[in-house]
mmCIF file of C-alpha atoms in Angstrom:
data_model
loop_
_atom_site.group_PDB
_atom_site.id
_atom_site.type_symbol
_atom_site.label_atom_id
_atom_site.label_comp_id
_atom_site.label_asym_id
_atom_site.label_seq_id
_atom_site.Cartn_x
_atom_site.Cartn_y
_atom_site.Cartn_z
ATOM 1 C CA MET M 11 39.698 38.937 164.292
ATOM 2 C CA ALA M 12 40.482 42.439 165.516
ATOM 3 C CA ARG M 13 41.765 42.706 169.086
ATOM 4 C CA THR M 14 39.847 44.537 171.534
ATOM 5 C CA PRO M 15 41.911 47.586 172.847
ATOM 6 C CA THR M 16 42.764 47.878 176.400
ATOM 7 C CA LYS M 17 41.405 51.261 178.166
ATOM 8 C CA PRO M 18 43.131 53.326 180.465
ATOM 9 C CA GLY M 19 42.842 52.587 183.919
ATOM 10 C CA LYS M 20 44.090 55.036 186.573
ATOM 11 C CA ARG M 21 45.478 58.445 186.441
ATOM 12 C CA LEU M 22 48.237 58.589 183.865
ATOM 13 C CA LYS M 23 51.695 58.777 185.343
ATOM 14 C CA ALA M 24 53.770 57.506 182.503
ATOM 15 C CA VAL M 25 53.950 57.292 179.107
ATOM 16 C CA ILE M 26 56.362 54.644 177.651
ATOM 17 C CA PHE M 27 57.203 55.043 174.022
ATOM 18 C CA ASP M 28 58.951 52.867 171.393
ATOM 19 C CA LEU M 29 62.255 54.571 169.848
ATOM 20 C CA ASP M 30 62.617 54.024 165.725
ATOM 21 C CA ASP M 31 59.782 55.470 163.724
ATOM 22 C CA THR M 32 58.021 56.543 166.772
ATOM 23 C CA LEU M 33 60.103 59.139 168.147
ATOM 24 C CA VAL M 34 62.860 59.434 166.140
ATOM 25 C CA GLU M 35 63.349 58.609 162.144
ATOM 26 C CA SER M 36 65.458 54.996 162.225
ATOM 27 C CA THR M 37 68.873 54.852 160.605
ATOM 28 C CA VAL M 38 69.220 51.092 161.054
ATOM 29 C CA ASN M 39 69.991 49.212 157.874
ATOM 30 C CA TYR M 40 67.803 46.501 158.897
ATOM 31 C CA GLY M 41 68.524 44.367 155.665
ATOM 32 C CA LYS M 42 72.076 44.377 156.419
ATOM 33 C CA PHE M 43 71.384 43.669 160.585
ATOM 34 C CA LYS M 44 69.494 40.727 159.477
ATOM 35 C CA SER M 45 71.470 39.490 157.053
ATOM 36 C CA LEU M 46 74.448 39.254 158.980
ATOM 37 C CA VAL M 47 72.768 37.506 161.735
ATOM 38 C CA ILE M 48 71.651 34.774 159.470
ATOM 39 C CA GLU M 49 74.947 34.567 158.142
ATOM 40 C CA ARG M 50 76.346 34.180 161.915
ATOM 41 C CA LEU M 51 73.518 31.122 162.263
ATOM 42 C CA ILE M 52 74.615 29.612 159.025
ATOM 43 C CA SER M 53 77.858 29.713 160.087
ATOM 44 C CA TRP M 54 77.121 27.715 163.344
ATOM 45 C CA GLY M 55 75.347 24.945 161.177
ATOM 46 C CA GLU M 56 71.969 26.285 160.849
ATOM 47 C CA ASP M 57 70.076 25.405 157.486
ATOM 48 C CA ARG M 58 69.647 28.675 155.467
ATOM 49 C CA GLN M 59 65.974 27.656 154.527
ATOM 50 C CA SER M 60 64.847 28.082 158.133
ATOM 51 C CA TYR M 61 65.395 31.907 158.282
ATOM 52 C CA ARG M 62 64.370 34.403 155.834
ATOM 53 C CA PRO M 63 65.489 38.426 155.756
ATOM 54 C CA ASP M 64 61.925 38.917 155.377
ATOM 55 C CA GLU M 65 61.103 38.227 158.669
ATOM 56 C CA THR M 66 61.341 40.381 161.494
ATOM 57 C CA ILE M 67 64.821 40.110 163.655
ATOM 58 C CA VAL M 68 62.430 39.108 166.701
ATOM 59 C CA ALA M 69 60.739 36.082 164.743
ATOM 60 C CA ILE M 70 64.616 35.012 163.488
ATOM 61 C CA LEU M 71 65.995 35.256 166.960
ATOM 62 C CA SER M 72 63.081 33.713 168.753
ATOM 63 C CA ARG M 73 63.138 30.586 166.334
ATOM 64 C CA TYR M 74 67.069 30.197 166.680
ATOM 65 C CA GLU M 75 66.485 30.330 170.594
ATOM 66 C CA GLN M 76 64.068 27.675 170.410
ATOM 67 C CA ARG M 77 65.631 25.386 168.119
ATOM 68 C CA MET M 78 68.881 25.674 170.402
ATOM 69 C CA ARG M 79 66.740 25.131 173.372
ATOM 70 C CA ALA M 80 65.207 22.015 171.931
ATOM 71 C CA SER M 81 68.559 20.705 170.350
ATOM 72 C CA GLY M 82 69.768 20.499 174.304
ATOM 73 C CA MET M 83 72.253 23.091 174.078
ATOM 74 C CA SER M 84 73.656 24.513 177.368
ATOM 75 C CA PRO M 85 72.192 27.587 178.536
ATOM 76 C CA LYS M 86 75.936 29.004 178.812
ATOM 77 C CA GLU M 87 76.641 28.113 175.352
ATOM 78 C CA LEU M 88 73.429 29.797 174.095
ATOM 79 C CA ASP M 89 73.980 32.863 175.983
ATOM 80 C CA SER M 90 77.348 32.928 174.475
ATOM 81 C CA ARG M 91 76.259 32.645 171.085
ATOM 82 C CA LEU M 92 73.140 35.298 171.839
ATOM 83 C CA SER M 93 75.827 37.553 173.002
ATOM 84 C CA GLU M 94 77.628 37.464 169.847
ATOM 85 C CA LEU M 95 74.508 38.291 167.869
ATOM 86 C CA ASP M 96 73.909 41.096 170.202
ATOM 87 C CA LYS M 97 77.207 42.642 169.345
ATOM 88 C CA ILE M 98 76.727 42.171 165.414
ATOM 89 C CA MET M 99 73.324 43.956 166.158
ATOM 90 C CA ASP M 100 75.094 46.764 168.278
ATOM 91 C CA GLU M 101 77.536 47.525 165.245
ATOM 92 C CA VAL M 102 75.192 47.709 162.495
ATOM 93 C CA GLU M 103 72.944 50.069 164.707
ATOM 94 C CA MET M 104 75.523 52.204 165.629
ATOM 95 C CA GLU M 105 77.047 53.001 162.136
ATOM 96 C CA HIS M 106 74.560 55.719 161.254
ATOM 97 C CA ALA M 107 73.094 56.673 165.069
ATOM 98 C CA SER M 108 74.908 60.174 165.082
ATOM 99 C CA ASP M 109 72.634 60.974 161.695
ATOM 100 C CA THR M 110 69.299 60.439 163.571
ATOM 101 C CA LYS M 111 66.543 62.905 163.332
ATOM 102 C CA THR M 112 63.449 63.186 165.351
ATOM 103 C CA ILE M 113 60.125 62.765 164.153
ATOM 104 C CA ARG M 114 57.709 65.782 163.900
ATOM 105 C CA GLY M 115 56.522 67.141 167.432
ATOM 106 C CA ALA M 116 58.339 64.247 169.494
ATOM 107 C CA GLY M 117 60.213 66.769 171.626
ATOM 108 C CA ASP M 118 57.372 69.046 172.023
ATOM 109 C CA LEU M 119 55.272 66.176 173.070
ATOM 110 C CA LEU M 120 58.209 64.932 175.544
ATOM 111 C CA ARG M 121 58.230 68.309 177.296
ATOM 112 C CA MET M 122 54.403 68.651 177.645
ATOM 113 C CA LEU M 123 54.252 65.643 179.192
ATOM 114 C CA ARG M 124 56.948 66.163 181.732
ATOM 115 C CA SER M 125 55.305 69.679 182.167
ATOM 116 C CA ARG M 126 52.401 67.838 183.338
ATOM 117 C CA GLY M 127 54.122 65.660 185.747
ATOM 118 C CA VAL M 128 54.207 62.384 183.440
ATOM 119 C CA LYS M 129 57.515 60.254 183.161
ATOM 120 C CA ILE M 130 58.775 59.072 180.265
ATOM 121 C CA GLY M 131 60.072 55.899 179.633
ATOM 122 C CA ILE M 132 61.712 54.538 176.272
ATOM 123 C CA LEU M 133 61.400 50.552 175.310
ATOM 124 C CA THR M 134 63.319 49.659 172.506
ATOM 125 C CA ARG M 135 64.873 46.407 171.070
ATOM 126 C CA GLY M 136 67.984 48.383 169.847
ATOM 127 C CA CYS M 137 71.095 48.474 172.054
ATOM 128 C CA GLU M 138 71.603 50.832 175.060
ATOM 129 C CA SER M 139 74.311 52.909 172.943
ATOM 130 C CA TYR M 140 72.195 53.314 170.235
ATOM 131 C CA ALA M 141 69.146 54.449 171.947
ATOM 132 C CA GLU M 142 71.034 56.984 174.199
ATOM 133 C CA THR M 143 72.920 58.341 170.928
ATOM 134 C CA ALA M 144 69.544 58.527 168.957
ATOM 135 C CA LEU M 145 67.842 60.548 171.742
ATOM 136 C CA ALA M 146 71.047 62.921 172.588
ATOM 137 C CA VAL M 147 71.426 63.908 169.031
ATOM 138 C CA THR M 148 67.927 64.903 168.734
ATOM 139 C CA GLY M 149 67.874 66.590 171.867
ATOM 140 C CA MET M 150 65.630 64.330 173.711
ATOM 141 C CA LEU M 151 67.621 62.327 176.149
ATOM 142 C CA SER M 152 67.222 64.739 179.077
ATOM 143 C CA LEU M 153 63.512 64.395 178.744
ATOM 144 C CA VAL M 154 63.555 60.742 179.284
ATOM 145 C CA ASP M 155 63.448 59.284 182.878
ATOM 146 C CA SER M 156 64.439 55.590 182.142
ATOM 147 C CA ILE M 157 65.157 53.258 178.860
ATOM 148 C CA GLU M 158 65.067 49.316 178.776
ATOM 149 C CA CYS M 159 67.013 48.337 175.643
ATOM 150 C CA ARG M 160 68.048 44.605 174.151
ATOM 151 C CA ASN M 161 71.193 44.857 176.166
ATOM 152 C CA SER M 162 68.852 44.816 179.586
ATOM 153 C CA LYS M 163 68.763 41.357 181.454
ATOM 154 C CA THR M 164 65.081 40.919 180.550
ATOM 155 C CA LYS M 165 63.559 38.968 177.357
ATOM 156 C CA ALA M 166 62.705 41.609 174.983
ATOM 157 C CA LYS M 167 59.244 42.978 173.530
ATOM 158 C CA PRO M 168 56.813 41.133 172.803
ATOM 159 C CA ASN M 169 57.513 39.507 175.817
ATOM 160 C CA PRO M 170 55.898 41.977 178.494
ATOM 161 C CA GLU M 171 58.709 41.374 181.121
ATOM 162 C CA SER M 172 60.736 44.410 179.811
ATOM 163 C CA TYR M 173 57.991 46.664 179.809
ATOM 164 C CA LEU M 174 56.878 45.737 183.234
ATOM 165 C CA ARG M 175 60.774 45.938 184.453
ATOM 166 C CA LEU M 176 60.646 49.653 182.781
ATOM 167 C CA VAL M 177 57.309 50.266 184.583
ATOM 168 C CA HIS M 178 59.048 49.505 187.898
ATOM 169 C CA ALA M 179 62.161 51.683 186.866
ATOM 170 C CA LEU M 180 59.694 54.367 186.843
ATOM 171 C CA GLY M 181 58.434 54.126 189.908
ATOM 172 C CA VAL M 182 54.566 53.747 188.761
ATOM 173 C CA GLU M 183 51.961 51.264 188.523
ATOM 174 C CA LYS M 184 51.240 49.121 185.331
ATOM 175 C CA ASP M 185 47.503 50.588 185.447
ATOM 176 C CA GLU M 186 49.236 54.042 185.651
ATOM 177 C CA THR M 187 50.915 53.594 182.103
ATOM 178 C CA MET M 188 50.172 53.348 178.354
ATOM 179 C CA PHE M 189 52.497 52.388 175.401
ATOM 180 C CA VAL M 190 53.016 54.474 172.161
ATOM 181 C CA GLY M 191 54.377 52.737 169.184
ATOM 182 C CA ASP M 192 54.322 51.918 165.394
ATOM 183 C CA HIS M 193 54.423 48.301 164.897
ATOM 184 C CA PRO M 194 52.352 45.262 165.700
ATOM 185 C CA ILE M 195 55.125 44.010 167.805
ATOM 186 C CA ASP M 196 54.679 47.252 169.894
ATOM 187 C CA ALA M 197 50.809 46.373 170.215
ATOM 188 C CA GLN M 198 51.231 42.809 171.127
ATOM 189 C CA CYS M 199 53.990 44.025 173.746
ATOM 190 C CA ALA M 200 51.124 46.225 175.453
ATOM 191 C CA ALA M 201 48.538 43.621 175.378
ATOM 192 C CA ASN M 202 50.723 41.117 176.806
ATOM 193 C CA ALA M 203 51.434 43.519 179.589
ATOM 194 C CA GLY M 204 47.631 44.303 179.592
ATOM 195 C CA VAL M 205 48.201 48.140 178.798
ATOM 196 C CA PRO M 206 46.826 50.521 176.618
ATOM 197 C CA PHE M 207 48.186 50.818 173.110
ATOM 198 C CA VAL M 208 48.470 54.265 170.890
ATOM 199 C CA ALA M 209 49.741 54.007 167.655
ATOM 200 C CA VAL M 210 51.453 56.318 164.997
ATOM 201 C CA ARG M 211 51.797 55.611 161.508
ATOM 202 C CA THR M 212 55.349 56.633 160.939
ATOM 203 C CA GLY M 213 56.413 52.923 160.916
ATOM 204 C CA GLU M 214 54.420 52.681 157.258
ATOM 205 C CA VAL M 215 52.222 49.887 158.752
ATOM 206 C CA PRO M 216 48.546 50.152 157.450
ATOM 207 C CA ASP M 217 46.028 51.595 159.449
ATOM 208 C CA GLU M 218 43.777 48.449 159.260
ATOM 209 C CA ILE M 219 46.489 46.619 160.781
ATOM 210 C CA LEU M 220 47.150 48.733 163.184
ATOM 211 C CA GLU M 221 43.568 49.170 164.390
ATOM 212 C CA GLU M 222 43.549 45.286 164.087
ATOM 213 C CA VAL M 223 46.026 44.684 166.745
ATOM 214 C CA GLY M 224 44.505 46.783 169.382
ATOM 215 C CA SER M 225 45.337 50.097 169.036
ATOM 216 C CA LEU M 226 43.454 52.542 171.739
ATOM 217 C CA LYS M 227 43.928 55.179 168.637
ATOM 218 C CA VAL M 228 45.789 55.744 165.811
ATOM 219 C CA PHE M 229 47.670 59.023 164.922
ATOM 220 C CA ALA M 230 49.843 60.370 161.877
ATOM 221 C CA ASP M 231 52.779 61.139 164.105
ATOM 222 C CA VAL M 232 53.666 61.672 167.772
ATOM 223 C CA GLY M 233 52.981 65.504 167.139
ATOM 224 C CA GLU M 234 49.322 65.069 166.614
ATOM 225 C CA MET M 235 49.082 63.228 169.817
ATOM 226 C CA ILE M 236 49.818 66.574 171.774
ATOM 227 C CA ALA M 237 46.315 68.166 171.703
ATOM 228 C CA TRP M 238 44.723 64.374 172.792
ATOM 229 C CA PHE M 239 47.129 64.078 175.479
ATOM 230 C CA GLU M 240 46.582 67.700 176.628
ATOM 231 C CA SER M 241 42.547 66.974 176.860
ATOM 232 C CA ASN M 242 43.154 63.607 178.635
ATOM 233 C CA LEU M 243 45.536 64.989 181.238
ATOM 234 C CA LYS M 244 42.958 67.981 182.282
ATOM 235 C CA ASP M 245 42.547 67.887 186.126
#
């Protein structure tokens, strides 16, 4: 059953964006990323059959964390292992970060929003160094007010905790924001936070899926959003 889109609430004061395949073309080798994580899990005694490389990294890490908590592993040991997995992912993310390219219209959209007094937040499951590098090499870092990354001390999307922490950092209310992304995980995060979600096709997720997960609207890319935001930000 398709999820009903969340409608905008108060006047828009901040737009929160996913990063990879929303504002920038991802340079991350996710196949390598997931394979290295799975191999480390196996080295810790996990069954290879329990983790598939065609799953999202969110599913892989969530399953591992659930299994370890159920097994009685101490929080300290689990945190240590998750930190080690973070380091593996950080290294893969940074390999080609300096080659990051912007998606058409991304910089123009951010500049337009800022000119209207709208704050910009970035919510990504990437590490802080990767996010800052990707935004810097594409000329967008100075346009961003706050970034919430995987390394932050909150649960990552689709858990709403990271979104709500970012809202707080931006100094706005949840109902004064909306989330823009390319993936069902982004849509789930928006739904969990109770905020509108606007989708882009640049992540190669089929339109019917983006509509089913509760997108308010679906655009070809962020550049196509400029006129829509301009019309919705009129006084």
